[in-house]
CSV table of C-alpha atoms in Angstrom, one decimal:
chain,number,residue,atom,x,y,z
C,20,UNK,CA,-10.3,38.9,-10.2
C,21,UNK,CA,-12.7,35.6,-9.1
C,22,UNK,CA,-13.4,33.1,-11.8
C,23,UNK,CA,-17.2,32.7,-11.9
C,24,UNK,CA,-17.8,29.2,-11.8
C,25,UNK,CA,-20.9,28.4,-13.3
C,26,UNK,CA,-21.7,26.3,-16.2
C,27,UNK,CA,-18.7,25.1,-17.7
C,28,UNK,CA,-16.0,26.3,-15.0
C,29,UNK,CA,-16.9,23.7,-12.6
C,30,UNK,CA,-16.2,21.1,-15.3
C,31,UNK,CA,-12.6,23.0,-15.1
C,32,UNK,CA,-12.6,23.5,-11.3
C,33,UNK,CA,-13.1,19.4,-11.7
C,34,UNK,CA,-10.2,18.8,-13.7
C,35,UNK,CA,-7.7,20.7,-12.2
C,36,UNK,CA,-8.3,19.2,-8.8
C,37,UNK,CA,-7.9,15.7,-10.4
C,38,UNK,CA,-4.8,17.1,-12.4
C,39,UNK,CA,-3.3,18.8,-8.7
C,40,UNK,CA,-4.6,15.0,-7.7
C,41,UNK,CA,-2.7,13.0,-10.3
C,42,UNK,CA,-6.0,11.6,-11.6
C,43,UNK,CA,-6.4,13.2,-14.6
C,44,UNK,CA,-4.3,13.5,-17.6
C,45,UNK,CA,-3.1,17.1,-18.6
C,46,UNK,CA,-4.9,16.6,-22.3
C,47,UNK,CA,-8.3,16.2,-20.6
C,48,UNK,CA,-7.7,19.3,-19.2
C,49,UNK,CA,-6.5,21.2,-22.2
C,50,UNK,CA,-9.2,19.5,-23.9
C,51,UNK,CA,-11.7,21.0,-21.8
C,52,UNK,CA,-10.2,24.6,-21.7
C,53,UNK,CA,-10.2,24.7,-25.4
C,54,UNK,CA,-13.6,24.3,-25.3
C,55,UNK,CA,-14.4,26.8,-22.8
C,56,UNK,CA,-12.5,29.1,-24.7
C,57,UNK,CA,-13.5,28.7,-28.1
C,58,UNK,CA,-17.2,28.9,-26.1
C,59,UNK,CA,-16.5,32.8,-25.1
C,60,UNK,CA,-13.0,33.9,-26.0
C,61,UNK,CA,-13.7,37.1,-24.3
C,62,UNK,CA,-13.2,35.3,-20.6
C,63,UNK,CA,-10.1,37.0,-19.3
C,64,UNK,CA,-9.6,34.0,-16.9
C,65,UNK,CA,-9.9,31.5,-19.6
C,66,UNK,CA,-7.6,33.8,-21.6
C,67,UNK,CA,-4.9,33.8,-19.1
C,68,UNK,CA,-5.4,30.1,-18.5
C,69,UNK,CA,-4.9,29.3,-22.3
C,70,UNK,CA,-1.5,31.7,-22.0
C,71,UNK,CA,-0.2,29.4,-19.3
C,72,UNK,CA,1.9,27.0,-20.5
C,73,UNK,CA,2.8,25.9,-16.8
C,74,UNK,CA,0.3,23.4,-15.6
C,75,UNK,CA,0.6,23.8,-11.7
C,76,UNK,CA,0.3,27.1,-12.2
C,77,UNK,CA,-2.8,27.1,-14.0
C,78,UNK,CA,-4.2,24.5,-11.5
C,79,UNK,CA,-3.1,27.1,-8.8
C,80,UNK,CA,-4.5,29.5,-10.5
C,81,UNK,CA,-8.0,27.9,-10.5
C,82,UNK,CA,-8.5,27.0,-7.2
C,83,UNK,CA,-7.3,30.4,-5.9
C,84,UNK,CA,-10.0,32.3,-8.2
C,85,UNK,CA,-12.0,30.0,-8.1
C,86,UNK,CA,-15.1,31.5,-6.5
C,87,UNK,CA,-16.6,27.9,-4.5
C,88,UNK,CA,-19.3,29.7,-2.4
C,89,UNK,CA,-21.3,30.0,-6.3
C,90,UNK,CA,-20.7,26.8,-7.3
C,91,UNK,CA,-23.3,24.8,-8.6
C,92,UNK,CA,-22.7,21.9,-6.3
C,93,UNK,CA,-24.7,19.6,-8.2
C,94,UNK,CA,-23.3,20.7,-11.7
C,95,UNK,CA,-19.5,20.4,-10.1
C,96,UNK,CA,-20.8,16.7,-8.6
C,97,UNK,CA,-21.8,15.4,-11.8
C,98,UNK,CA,-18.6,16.0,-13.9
C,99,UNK,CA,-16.0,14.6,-10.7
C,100,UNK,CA,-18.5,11.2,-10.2
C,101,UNK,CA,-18.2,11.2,-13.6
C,102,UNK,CA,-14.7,11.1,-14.0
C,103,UNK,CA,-14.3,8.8,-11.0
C,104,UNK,CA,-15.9,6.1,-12.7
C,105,UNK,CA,-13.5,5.7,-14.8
C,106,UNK,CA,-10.9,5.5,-12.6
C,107,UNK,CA,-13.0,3.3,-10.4
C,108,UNK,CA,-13.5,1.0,-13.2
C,109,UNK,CA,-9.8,0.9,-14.5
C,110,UNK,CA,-8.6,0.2,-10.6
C,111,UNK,CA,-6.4,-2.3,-9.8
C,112,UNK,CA,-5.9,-1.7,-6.3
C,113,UNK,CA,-8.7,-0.6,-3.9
C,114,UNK,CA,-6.3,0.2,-1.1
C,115,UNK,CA,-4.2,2.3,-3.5
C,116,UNK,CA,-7.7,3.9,-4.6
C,117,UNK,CA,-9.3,4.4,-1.4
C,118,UNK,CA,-6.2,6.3,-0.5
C,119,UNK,CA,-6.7,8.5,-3.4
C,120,UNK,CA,-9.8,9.5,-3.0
C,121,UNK,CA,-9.4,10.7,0.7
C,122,UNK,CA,-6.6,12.9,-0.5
C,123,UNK,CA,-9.2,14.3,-3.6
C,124,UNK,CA,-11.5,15.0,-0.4
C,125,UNK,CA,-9.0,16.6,1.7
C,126,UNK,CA,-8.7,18.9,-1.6
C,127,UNK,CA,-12.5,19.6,-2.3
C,128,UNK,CA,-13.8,23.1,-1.7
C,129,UNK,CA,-14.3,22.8,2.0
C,130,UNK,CA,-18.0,23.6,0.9
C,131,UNK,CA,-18.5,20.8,-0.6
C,132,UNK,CA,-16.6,18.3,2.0
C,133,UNK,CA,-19.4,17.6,4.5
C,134,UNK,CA,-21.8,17.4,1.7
C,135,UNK,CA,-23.4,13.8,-0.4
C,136,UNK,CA,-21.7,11.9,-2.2
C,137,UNK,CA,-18.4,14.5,-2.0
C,138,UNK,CA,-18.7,13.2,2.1
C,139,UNK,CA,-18.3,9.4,1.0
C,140,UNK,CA,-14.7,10.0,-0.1
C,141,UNK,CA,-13.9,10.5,3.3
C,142,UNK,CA,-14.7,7.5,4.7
C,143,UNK,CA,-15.6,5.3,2.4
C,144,UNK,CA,-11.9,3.0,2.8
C,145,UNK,CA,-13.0,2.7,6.5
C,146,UNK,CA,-13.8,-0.8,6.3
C,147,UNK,CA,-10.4,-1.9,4.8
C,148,UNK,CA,-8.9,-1.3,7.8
C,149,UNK,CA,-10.6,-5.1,8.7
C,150,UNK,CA,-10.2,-6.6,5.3
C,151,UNK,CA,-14.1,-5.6,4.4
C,152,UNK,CA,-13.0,-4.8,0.1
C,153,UNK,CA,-16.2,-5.8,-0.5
C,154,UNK,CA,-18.2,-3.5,1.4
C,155,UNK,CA,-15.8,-0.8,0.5
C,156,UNK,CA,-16.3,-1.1,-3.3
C,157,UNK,CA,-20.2,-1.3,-2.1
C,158,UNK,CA,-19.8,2.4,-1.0
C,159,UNK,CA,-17.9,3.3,-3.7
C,160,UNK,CA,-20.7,2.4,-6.2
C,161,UNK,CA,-23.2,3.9,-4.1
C,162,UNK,CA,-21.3,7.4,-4.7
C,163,UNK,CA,-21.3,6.5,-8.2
C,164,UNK,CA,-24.7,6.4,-9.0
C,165,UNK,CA,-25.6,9.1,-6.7
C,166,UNK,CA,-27.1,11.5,-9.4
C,167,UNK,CA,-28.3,8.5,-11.5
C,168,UNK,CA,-30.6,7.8,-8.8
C,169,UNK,CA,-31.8,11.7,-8.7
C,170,UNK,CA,-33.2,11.7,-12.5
């Protein structure tokens, strides 16, 4: 069975990469479920995934059904900028973030990877290998109104 991901799911698909990514508290991700759920109970994936009681498994079992060639990139990229802002805004440590957010790239849907603003996670840390925060943080805030600047 393939979880459809459309609408909702990719807010889900979202969450569970930042929850396999530690960036993402295991309530936001309940949270969310609930919601999907209570939104069409008749979801056998969404069923099962209410069932589990074992978060890695249920993150597992996301991003293995999980079917990433549907996704609605632009949906998906709205709901993961929008969560990295906040961690953006409540970091204390760039090199500590940067670092984080190459590992979230290394775990995107390879679909997505090569693709604006999910592309930016890659390199975006590049110039703190010279001392350059500044223009690091510069390229993070770029990514971060990406879909503010396509309204």
């Amino acid at each position: 069975m393939r979880v459809k991901v459309t609408g909702g799911m990719e807010e889900l698909l979202v969450y569970a990469i930042l929850l396999y990514e530690g960036l993402m508290a295991e309530g936001e991700y309940y949270q969310q479920l609930n919601k999907l759920f209570l939104q069409s109970p008749q979801d056998g994936d969404l069923m099962y995934l209410e069932w589990e009681t074992d978060i890695q498994k249920a993150v597992v079992y996301i991003r293995t059904h999980a079917n990433c060639q549907r996704l609605d990139q632009e949906q998906f990229g709205r709901v993961l900028i929008n969560c990295l802002k906040k961690a953006y805004n409540s970091c204390t440590d760039m090199n500590s973030f940067a670092g984080r957010m190459y590992d979230l790239w290394k775990n995107l849907p390879e679909t997505l990877q090569r693709v604006e603003p999910f592309f930016t996670l890659c390199y975006a840390d590049d110039p703190l290998s010279w001392g350059d925060e500044e223009q690091t943080r510069a390229i993070y805030e770029d990514m971060l109104a990406y879909y503010q600047e396509l309204l």
